[in-house]
PDB file of C-alpha atoms in Angstrom:
ATOM      1  CA  UNK A   1     -10.113  25.174  -1.185  1.00 88.00           C
ATOM      2  CA  UNK A   2      -7.128  23.657  -1.992  1.00 96.00           C
ATOM      3  CA  UNK A   3      -6.523  20.329   0.409  1.00 98.00           C
ATOM      4  CA  UNK A   4      -3.823  20.945   2.544  1.00 98.00           C
ATOM      5  CA  UNK A   5      -0.564  17.535   2.517  1.00 98.00           C
ATOM      6  CA  UNK A   6       1.946  16.236   4.398  1.00 98.00           C
ATOM      7  CA  UNK A   7       4.046  13.687   2.987  1.00 98.00           C
ATOM      8  CA  UNK A   8       5.985  11.419   5.372  1.00 98.00           C
ATOM      9  CA  UNK A   9       8.534   9.523   3.404  1.00 97.00           C
ATOM     10  CA  UNK A  10       8.972  12.732   0.747  1.00 97.00           C
ATOM     11  CA  UNK A  11      12.123  12.192   0.070  1.00 96.00           C
ATOM     12  CA  UNK A  12      12.286   8.432  -0.648  1.00 93.00           C
ATOM     13  CA  UNK A  13      12.231   6.973  -4.008  1.00 91.00           C
ATOM     14  CA  UNK A  14       8.159   6.707  -4.160  1.00 92.00           C
ATOM     15  CA  UNK A  15       7.308   9.912  -1.639  1.00 95.00           C
ATOM     16  CA  UNK A  16       9.655  12.289  -3.492  1.00 96.00           C
ATOM     17  CA  UNK A  17       7.633  10.946  -7.311  1.00 96.00           C
ATOM     18  CA  UNK A  18       4.422  11.750  -5.560  1.00 97.00           C
ATOM     19  CA  UNK A  19       5.663  14.836  -3.628  1.00 97.00           C
ATOM     20  CA  UNK A  20       6.553  16.752  -6.916  1.00 97.00           C
ATOM     21  CA  UNK A  21       2.627  15.260  -8.183  1.00 97.00           C
ATOM     22  CA  UNK A  22       1.357  16.546  -4.756  1.00 97.00           C
ATOM     23  CA  UNK A  23       3.098  20.082  -5.739  1.00 97.00           C
ATOM     24  CA  UNK A  24       2.042  20.602  -9.315  1.00 96.00           C
ATOM     25  CA  UNK A  25      -1.469  19.851  -8.900  1.00 97.00           C
ATOM     26  CA  UNK A  26      -3.859  22.578  -8.805  1.00 97.00           C
ATOM     27  CA  UNK A  27      -6.142  21.221  -6.314  1.00 97.00           C
ATOM     28  CA  UNK A  28      -3.228  20.955  -3.870  1.00 98.00           C
ATOM     29  CA  UNK A  29      -1.137  22.459  -1.432  1.00 98.00           C
ATOM     30  CA  UNK A  30       1.911  20.484   0.184  1.00 98.00           C
ATOM     31  CA  UNK A  31       2.492  21.886   3.139  1.00 98.00           C
ATOM     32  CA  UNK A  32       4.678  19.659   4.940  1.00 98.00           C
ATOM     33  CA  UNK A  33       7.021  16.962   4.920  1.00 98.00           C
ATOM     34  CA  UNK A  34       8.794  14.674   7.206  1.00 98.00           C
ATOM     35  CA  UNK A  35      12.025  12.928   6.473  1.00 96.00           C
ATOM     36  CA  UNK A  36      14.327  12.463   9.445  1.00 92.00           C
ATOM     37  CA  UNK A  37      17.564  12.484   7.757  1.00 92.00           C
ATOM     38  CA  UNK A  38      16.349  16.072   5.966  1.00 94.00           C
ATOM     39  CA  UNK A  39      14.704  18.188   8.776  1.00 96.00           C
ATOM     40  CA  UNK A  40      14.962  21.455   9.399  1.00 96.00           C
ATOM     41  CA  UNK A  41      15.534  21.893   5.649  1.00 97.00           C
ATOM     42  CA  UNK A  42      13.278  23.200   2.453  1.00 97.00           C
ATOM     43  CA  UNK A  43      11.393  20.154   0.685  1.00 98.00           C
ATOM     44  CA  UNK A  44      11.386  22.764  -2.272  1.00 97.00           C
ATOM     45  CA  UNK A  45      15.034  23.287  -2.584  1.00 97.00           C
ATOM     46  CA  UNK A  46      15.553  19.387  -2.012  1.00 97.00           C
ATOM     47  CA  UNK A  47      13.110  18.155  -4.974  1.00 97.00           C
ATOM     48  CA  UNK A  48      14.125  21.465  -6.979  1.00 96.00           C
ATOM     49  CA  UNK A  49      10.071  22.240  -6.364  1.00 95.00           C
ATOM     50  CA  UNK A  50      10.103  25.793  -6.879  1.00 91.00           C
ATOM     51  CA  UNK A  51       9.637  29.116  -4.920  1.00 91.00           C
ATOM     52  CA  UNK A  52       8.522  28.726  -1.535  1.00 92.00           C
ATOM     53  CA  UNK A  53       9.407  27.093   1.898  1.00 96.00           C
ATOM     54  CA  UNK A  54       8.196  23.248   2.597  1.00 98.00           C
ATOM     55  CA  UNK A  55       8.959  22.557   5.776  1.00 98.00           C
ATOM     56  CA  UNK A  56      10.818  18.871   6.537  1.00 98.00           C
ATOM     57  CA  UNK A  57       9.684  17.854  10.347  1.00 98.00           C
ATOM     58  CA  UNK A  58      11.746  14.809  12.071  1.00 97.00           C
ATOM     59  CA  UNK A  59       8.770  13.582  12.912  1.00 97.00           C
ATOM     60  CA  UNK A  60       5.151  13.291  13.293  1.00 98.00           C
ATOM     61  CA  UNK A  61       4.398  15.013  16.816  1.00 97.00           C
ATOM     62  CA  UNK A  62       6.852  18.199  15.561  1.00 97.00           C
ATOM     63  CA  UNK A  63       4.607  18.290  12.633  1.00 98.00           C
ATOM     64  CA  UNK A  64       1.676  18.396  14.320  1.00 98.00           C
ATOM     65  CA  UNK A  65       2.175  20.857  16.257  1.00 97.00           C
ATOM     66  CA  UNK A  66       3.741  23.240  13.718  1.00 97.00           C
ATOM     67  CA  UNK A  67       1.158  22.568  10.739  1.00 97.00           C
ATOM     68  CA  UNK A  68      -1.973  22.555   9.725  1.00 97.00           C
ATOM     69  CA  UNK A  69      -3.043  20.119   7.404  1.00 98.00           C
ATOM     70  CA  UNK A  70      -6.056  17.806   5.947  1.00 98.00           C
ATOM     71  CA  UNK A  71      -4.548  15.332   4.726  1.00 98.00           C
ATOM     72  CA  UNK A  72      -0.983  12.908   5.811  1.00 98.00           C
ATOM     73  CA  UNK A  73       0.289  10.754   3.224  1.00 98.00           C
ATOM     74  CA  UNK A  74       2.119   7.388   5.413  1.00 98.00           C
ATOM     75  CA  UNK A  75       4.750   6.594   2.740  1.00 95.00           C
ATOM     76  CA  UNK A  76       7.789   5.648   4.948  1.00 95.00           C
ATOM     77  CA  UNK A  77       8.224   2.090   6.994  1.00 90.00           C
ATOM     78  CA  UNK A  78       5.906  -0.075   8.745  1.00 87.00           C
ATOM     79  CA  UNK A  79       8.190   0.481  11.979  1.00 85.00           C
ATOM     80  CA  UNK A  80       6.981   4.101  12.218  1.00 94.00           C
ATOM     81  CA  UNK A  81       3.917   3.942   9.612  1.00 96.00           C
ATOM     82  CA  UNK A  82       1.814   3.284  12.746  1.00 97.00           C
ATOM     83  CA  UNK A  83       3.091   6.022  15.045  1.00 97.00           C
ATOM     84  CA  UNK A  84       2.522   8.430  11.831  1.00 98.00           C
ATOM     85  CA  UNK A  85      -1.159   7.079  10.911  1.00 98.00           C
ATOM     86  CA  UNK A  86      -2.284   6.978  14.936  1.00 98.00           C
ATOM     87  CA  UNK A  87      -0.933  10.002  15.620  1.00 98.00           C
ATOM     88  CA  UNK A  88      -2.774  11.583  12.360  1.00 98.00           C
ATOM     89  CA  UNK A  89      -5.867   9.939  13.255  1.00 98.00           C
ATOM     90  CA  UNK A  90      -5.965  10.970  16.829  1.00 97.00           C
ATOM     91  CA  UNK A  91      -5.838  14.661  15.701  1.00 97.00           C
ATOM     92  CA  UNK A  92      -9.045  14.059  13.035  1.00 97.00           C
ATOM     93  CA  UNK A  93      -6.208  14.271  10.073  1.00 98.00           C
ATOM     94  CA  UNK A  94      -7.515  11.769   6.966  1.00 98.00           C
ATOM     95  CA  UNK A  95      -4.572   9.924   5.928  1.00 98.00           C
ATOM     96  CA  UNK A  96      -3.433   7.711   3.207  1.00 98.00           C
ATOM     97  CA  UNK A  97      -1.263   4.766   3.454  1.00 98.00           C
ATOM     98  CA  UNK A  98       0.962   3.508   0.543  1.00 95.00           C
ATOM     99  CA  UNK A  99       3.436   2.282   2.996  1.00 93.00           C
ATOM    100  CA  UNK A 100       4.021  -1.700   2.610  1.00 86.00           C
ATOM    101  CA  UNK A 101       4.284  -4.547   5.442  1.00 85.00           C
ATOM    102  CA  UNK A 102       1.715  -3.129   7.649  1.00 92.00           C
ATOM    103  CA  UNK A 103      -0.085  -6.974   9.243  1.00 90.00           C
ATOM    104  CA  UNK A 104      -3.962  -7.627   9.445  1.00 90.00           C
ATOM    105  CA  UNK A 105      -3.895  -6.784  13.190  1.00 94.00           C
ATOM    106  CA  UNK A 106      -1.949  -3.341  12.476  1.00 95.00           C
ATOM    107  CA  UNK A 107      -5.095  -2.542  10.051  1.00 95.00           C
ATOM    108  CA  UNK A 108      -7.663  -3.403  12.847  1.00 96.00           C
ATOM    109  CA  UNK A 109      -6.065  -0.902  15.503  1.00 97.00           C
ATOM    110  CA  UNK A 110      -5.661   1.750  12.373  1.00 98.00           C
ATOM    111  CA  UNK A 111      -9.790   1.033  11.784  1.00 98.00           C
ATOM    112  CA  UNK A 112     -10.836   0.905  15.531  1.00 98.00           C
ATOM    113  CA  UNK A 113      -8.389   4.822  15.423  1.00 98.00           C
ATOM    114  CA  UNK A 114     -10.301   6.223  13.013  1.00 98.00           C
ATOM    115  CA  UNK A 115     -13.820   4.832  13.819  1.00 97.00           C
ATOM    116  CA  UNK A 116     -13.758   6.297  17.666  1.00 97.00           C
ATOM    117  CA  UNK A 117     -12.453   9.816  15.464  1.00 97.00           C
ATOM    118  CA  UNK A 118     -14.499   9.738  12.785  1.00 97.00           C
ATOM    119  CA  UNK A 119     -11.752  10.187  10.288  1.00 98.00           C
ATOM    120  CA  UNK A 120     -10.779   8.165   7.307  1.00 98.00           C
ATOM    121  CA  UNK A 121      -7.854   5.997   5.764  1.00 98.00           C
ATOM    122  CA  UNK A 122      -7.761   4.753   2.484  1.00 98.00           C
ATOM    123  CA  UNK A 123      -4.843   2.307   2.700  1.00 96.00           C
ATOM    124  CA  UNK A 124      -3.326   0.651  -0.660  1.00 93.00           C
ATOM    125  CA  UNK A 125      -1.007  -1.782  -0.944  1.00 82.00           C
ATOM    126  CA  UNK A 126      -0.050  -0.478  -4.748  1.00 89.00           C
ATOM    127  CA  UNK A 127      -1.494   3.021  -6.229  1.00 93.00           C
ATOM    128  CA  UNK A 128      -0.545   1.404  -9.694  1.00 92.00           C
ATOM    129  CA  UNK A 129      -3.584   1.333 -12.211  1.00 90.00           C
ATOM    130  CA  UNK A 130      -2.599  -2.240 -13.726  1.00 93.00           C
ATOM    131  CA  UNK A 131      -2.042  -3.863 -10.134  1.00 93.00           C
ATOM    132  CA  UNK A 132      -5.945  -2.203  -9.641  1.00 93.00           C
ATOM    133  CA  UNK A 133      -6.779  -3.973 -12.585  1.00 94.00           C
ATOM    134  CA  UNK A 134      -5.089  -7.187 -11.282  1.00 96.00           C
ATOM    135  CA  UNK A 135      -6.918  -7.156  -8.109  1.00 95.00           C
ATOM    136  CA  UNK A 136     -10.130  -7.144  -9.717  1.00 95.00           C
ATOM    137  CA  UNK A 137      -9.392 -10.127 -12.149  1.00 97.00           C
ATOM    138  CA  UNK A 138      -7.562 -11.975  -9.554  1.00 98.00           C
ATOM    139  CA  UNK A 139     -11.119 -11.720  -7.104  1.00 97.00           C
ATOM    140  CA  UNK A 140     -13.350 -12.819 -10.913  1.00 97.00           C
ATOM    141  CA  UNK A 141     -11.047 -15.822 -10.807  1.00 98.00           C
ATOM    142  CA  UNK A 142     -10.943 -16.277  -7.466  1.00 98.00           C
ATOM    143  CA  UNK A 143     -14.890 -17.256  -8.100  1.00 98.00           C
ATOM    144  CA  UNK A 144     -14.403 -19.907 -10.078  1.00 98.00           C
ATOM    145  CA  UNK A 145     -10.637 -21.550  -9.429  1.00 98.00           C
ATOM    146  CA  UNK A 146     -10.186 -21.686  -5.734  1.00 97.00           C
ATOM    147  CA  UNK A 147      -6.726 -23.587  -6.304  1.00 98.00           C
ATOM    148  CA  UNK A 148      -4.115 -20.784  -6.254  1.00 98.00           C
ATOM    149  CA  UNK A 149      -0.909 -19.269  -5.052  1.00 98.00           C
ATOM    150  CA  UNK A 150       0.635 -15.952  -4.797  1.00 98.00           C
ATOM    151  CA  UNK A 151       4.190 -14.741  -5.761  1.00 98.00           C
ATOM    152  CA  UNK A 152       5.736 -11.792  -4.806  1.00 97.00           C
ATOM    153  CA  UNK A 153       8.500 -10.465  -6.168  1.00 97.00           C
ATOM    154  CA  UNK A 154      10.732  -7.061  -5.255  1.00 95.00           C
ATOM    155  CA  UNK A 155      14.373  -5.919  -5.393  1.00 94.00           C
ATOM    156  CA  UNK A 156      16.868  -7.424  -2.841  1.00 96.00           C
ATOM    157  CA  UNK A 157      16.715  -4.893  -0.448  1.00 94.00           C
ATOM    158  CA  UNK A 158      13.125  -4.779   0.628  1.00 92.00           C
ATOM    159  CA  UNK A 159      12.905  -5.665   4.176  1.00 89.00           C
ATOM    160  CA  UNK A 160       9.057  -6.685   4.247  1.00 89.00           C
ATOM    161  CA  UNK A 161       7.755  -9.481   3.228  1.00 93.00           C
ATOM    162  CA  UNK A 162       5.262 -10.560   2.062  1.00 95.00           C
ATOM    163  CA  UNK A 163       5.087  -6.605   0.182  1.00 93.00           C
ATOM    164  CA  UNK A 164       2.123  -4.530   0.482  1.00 90.00           C
ATOM    165  CA  UNK A 165       1.036  -5.559  -2.406  1.00 92.00           C
ATOM    166  CA  UNK A 166       1.360  -9.271  -1.920  1.00 95.00           C
ATOM    167  CA  UNK A 167      -0.943  -8.835   1.554  1.00 94.00           C
ATOM    168  CA  UNK A 168      -3.254  -7.097   0.027  1.00 93.00           C
ATOM    169  CA  UNK A 169      -4.031  -9.182  -2.636  1.00 96.00           C
ATOM    170  CA  UNK A 170      -4.063 -11.975  -0.022  1.00 97.00           C
ATOM    171  CA  UNK A 171      -6.406 -10.777   1.723  1.00 94.00           C
ATOM    172  CA  UNK A 172      -9.351 -10.014  -0.974  1.00 95.00           C
ATOM    173  CA  UNK A 173      -8.649 -13.146  -2.674  1.00 98.00           C
ATOM    174  CA  UNK A 174      -9.703 -14.810   1.072  1.00 98.00           C
ATOM    175  CA  UNK A 175     -12.615 -12.641   1.126  1.00 97.00           C
ATOM    176  CA  UNK A 176     -13.825 -14.244  -2.304  1.00 98.00           C
ATOM    177  CA  UNK A 177     -12.442 -17.418  -0.928  1.00 97.00           C
ATOM    178  CA  UNK A 178      -9.222 -19.101   0.703  1.00 97.00           C
ATOM    179  CA  UNK A 179      -7.291 -21.433  -1.556  1.00 98.00           C
ATOM    180  CA  UNK A 180      -7.107 -25.087  -2.033  1.00 97.00           C
ATOM    181  CA  UNK A 181      -4.041 -26.856   0.168  1.00 94.00           C
ATOM    182  CA  UNK A 182      -4.226 -29.758  -1.528  1.00 95.00           C
ATOM    183  CA  UNK A 183      -1.464 -30.984   0.932  1.00 94.00           C
ATOM    184  CA  UNK A 184      -1.680 -29.923   4.377  1.00 91.00           C
ATOM    185  CA  UNK A 185       1.706 -29.065   6.357  1.00 89.00           C
ATOM    186  CA  UNK A 186       1.730 -31.874   8.519  1.00 90.00           C
ATOM    187  CA  UNK A 187       1.849 -34.291   5.489  1.00 94.00           C
ATOM    188  CA  UNK A 188       4.007 -31.961   3.883  1.00 93.00           C
ATOM    189  CA  UNK A 189       8.097 -33.853   3.805  1.00 96.00           C
ATOM    190  CA  UNK A 190      10.753 -32.433   3.348  1.00 95.00           C
ATOM    191  CA  UNK A 191      12.059 -28.571   4.458  1.00 95.00           C
ATOM    192  CA  UNK A 192       8.289 -26.979   4.832  1.00 93.00           C
ATOM    193  CA  UNK A 193       8.938 -23.608   4.623  1.00 93.00           C
ATOM    194  CA  UNK A 194       9.431 -24.177   0.538  1.00 95.00           C
ATOM    195  CA  UNK A 195       6.259 -24.346   0.188  1.00 95.00           C
ATOM    196  CA  UNK A 196       5.661 -20.764   1.324  1.00 95.00           C
ATOM    197  CA  UNK A 197       3.687 -19.229   3.846  1.00 95.00           C
ATOM    198  CA  UNK A 198      -0.161 -19.486   5.127  1.00 96.00           C
ATOM    199  CA  UNK A 199      -1.647 -15.856   4.819  1.00 96.00           C
ATOM    200  CA  UNK A 200      -5.401 -15.421   5.485  1.00 96.00           C
ATOM    201  CA  UNK A 201      -5.827 -18.794   3.517  1.00 97.00           C
ATOM    202  CA  UNK A 202      -3.798 -17.675   1.064  1.00 98.00           C
ATOM    203  CA  UNK A 203      -0.769 -19.107   0.181  1.00 97.00           C
ATOM    204  CA  UNK A 204       1.921 -16.736  -0.299  1.00 98.00           C
ATOM    205  CA  UNK A 205       5.685 -17.127  -1.437  1.00 98.00           C
ATOM    206  CA  UNK A 206       8.253 -14.339  -1.533  1.00 97.00           C
ATOM    207  CA  UNK A 207      11.199 -13.240  -4.139  1.00 97.00           C
ATOM    208  CA  UNK A 208      13.788 -11.172  -2.809  1.00 97.00           C
ATOM    209  CA  UNK A 209      16.664 -10.639  -5.720  1.00 97.00           C
ATOM    210  CA  UNK A 210      18.447  -7.943  -7.415  1.00 96.00           C
ATOM    211  CA  UNK A 211      16.818  -7.048 -10.858  1.00 92.00           C
ATOM    212  CA  UNK A 212      13.261  -6.701  -9.908  1.00 91.00           C
ATOM    213  CA  UNK A 213      11.866  -3.876  -8.617  1.00 89.00           C
ATOM    214  CA  UNK A 214       7.741  -4.864  -7.558  1.00 90.00           C
ATOM    215  CA  UNK A 215       5.757  -7.952  -8.827  1.00 95.00           C
ATOM    216  CA  UNK A 216       2.986  -9.776  -8.319  1.00 96.00           C
ATOM    217  CA  UNK A 217       1.923 -12.814  -9.819  1.00 98.00           C
ATOM    218  CA  UNK A 218      -1.117 -14.830  -8.801  1.00 98.00           C
ATOM    219  CA  UNK A 219      -1.529 -18.375 -11.081  1.00 98.00           C
ATOM    220  CA  UNK A 220      -4.973 -20.421 -10.973  1.00 98.00           C
ATOM    221  CA  UNK A 221      -4.875 -24.188 -11.561  1.00 98.00           C
ATOM    222  CA  UNK A 222      -7.524 -26.168 -12.784  1.00 98.00           C
ATOM    223  CA  UNK A 223      -7.683 -29.637 -14.338  1.00 96.00           C
ATOM    224  CA  UNK A 224      -5.058 -28.969 -17.927  1.00 97.00           C
ATOM    225  CA  UNK A 225      -5.682 -25.346 -17.213  1.00 98.00           C
ATOM    226  CA  UNK A 226      -3.811 -22.772 -16.047  1.00 98.00           C
ATOM    227  CA  UNK A 227      -4.172 -18.696 -15.903  1.00 98.00           C
ATOM    228  CA  UNK A 228      -1.225 -16.237 -15.129  1.00 98.00           C
ATOM    229  CA  UNK A 229      -2.435 -13.318 -13.949  1.00 98.00           C
ATOM    230  CA  UNK A 230       1.370 -10.594 -13.591  1.00 97.00           C
ATOM    231  CA  UNK A 231       1.790  -6.859 -12.838  1.00 96.00           C
ATOM    232  CA  UNK A 232       5.478  -6.217 -13.206  1.00 94.00           C
ATOM    233  CA  UNK A 233       6.939  -2.532 -12.368  1.00 89.00           C
ATOM    234  CA  UNK A 234       9.300  -0.798 -13.641  1.00 87.00           C
ATOM    235  CA  UNK A 235      12.113   1.377 -12.199  1.00 86.00           C
ATOM    236  CA  UNK A 236      10.593   4.695 -12.303  1.00 89.00           C
ATOM    237  CA  UNK A 237       8.160   5.737  -8.890  1.00 90.00           C
ATOM    238  CA  UNK A 238       6.353   7.310 -11.785  1.00 88.00           C
ATOM    239  CA  UNK A 239       3.040   4.466 -11.950  1.00 88.00           C
ATOM    240  CA  UNK A 240       2.131   5.309  -8.628  1.00 92.00           C
ATOM    241  CA  UNK A 241       1.659   9.196  -8.662  1.00 95.00           C
ATOM    242  CA  UNK A 242      -1.507   9.523 -10.305  1.00 93.00           C
ATOM    243  CA  UNK A 243      -3.007   6.396  -7.769  1.00 94.00           C
ATOM    244  CA  UNK A 244      -1.855   7.691  -5.181  1.00 96.00           C
ATOM    245  CA  UNK A 245      -3.295  12.055  -6.233  1.00 97.00           C
ATOM    246  CA  UNK A 246      -6.196  10.176  -6.526  1.00 96.00           C
ATOM    247  CA  UNK A 247      -6.261   8.849  -3.127  1.00 97.00           C
ATOM    248  CA  UNK A 248      -5.268  12.581  -2.049  1.00 98.00           C
ATOM    249  CA  UNK A 249      -8.782  13.499  -3.241  1.00 97.00           C
ATOM    250  CA  UNK A 250     -11.066  10.513  -1.970  1.00 97.00           C
ATOM    251  CA  UNK A 251     -10.028   9.718   1.075  1.00 98.00           C
ATOM    252  CA  UNK A 252     -12.038  12.518   2.419  1.00 96.00           C
ATOM    253  CA  UNK A 253     -15.152  10.735   1.108  1.00 96.00           C
ATOM    254  CA  UNK A 254     -15.956   8.181   2.953  1.00 97.00           C
ATOM    255  CA  UNK A 255     -15.242   7.922   6.787  1.00 97.00           C
ATOM    256  CA  UNK A 256     -13.476   4.476   8.506  1.00 97.00           C
ATOM    257  CA  UNK A 257     -10.816   2.162   6.459  1.00 98.00           C
ATOM    258  CA  UNK A 258     -11.260   1.377   3.187  1.00 96.00           C
ATOM    259  CA  UNK A 259      -8.176  -0.564   1.353  1.00 94.00           C
ATOM    260  CA  UNK A 260      -7.314  -1.007  -2.324  1.00 91.00           C
ATOM    261  CA  UNK A 261      -7.390   2.199  -4.457  1.00 94.00           C
ATOM    262  CA  UNK A 262     -10.305   0.581  -6.610  1.00 91.00           C
ATOM    263  CA  UNK A 263     -12.993   0.983  -2.968  1.00 92.00           C
ATOM    264  CA  UNK A 264     -13.182   4.930  -4.960  1.00 93.00           C
ATOM    265  CA  UNK A 265     -13.396   4.253  -8.503  1.00 91.00           C
ATOM    266  CA  UNK A 266     -15.782   3.660 -10.755  1.00 82.00           C
ATOM    267  CA  UNK A 267     -15.696   0.795 -12.054  1.00 73.00           C
TER     268      UNK A 267
END
């Protein structure tokens, strides 16, 4: 039996590429979508997916009333993501989160809901393989070098700061060890905000400018030596598709909340 999938944000930049990937996957069936501006339309026609009817709903409640599906892929915005995820979990539907900008408090609520409903959530800040490798390499480096900071780059219209990629990396590195803060905020002179933000014990800086899509940089420093690990994405959403397809396939193999694509990969 194919895994029945509904995608929230199916007509967006990343969501549309994933919709095509799911529609072409032999083990999946794309049965519905959530996209407020295209509600009432046929996703198969909107994205030229071929024959068939894939209804687009305005909201998660309507989709849950009229559809039966196994996995919700959440690819919208932070303000609507929590409602979508919690509603799906309450109905016993496993969920893959690709939405950027959810906080640690959000994830605590999601984990509680998943545990209560005995369902599964796989939250991935970035589905690209190169990001997965950067996360793993950064965790290795943080074991030996406590002096590090993160720089998060994105296009000028990205509304969440830091990005989901940066939040996830900060979370993971803080579990290894927090980054050294050589001068405390109280002792700083000048404009304190220029030093970035302290996120789970990790110093993070966000840059928002034209010319960037999504990039993340982890910089580690020791006396007279420096290590820089960096991921840069291009203009296409294609790098995120294969990782998201893997997440859909694997989200039902555990219970509760897992974070990071590597948690379901064999390293």
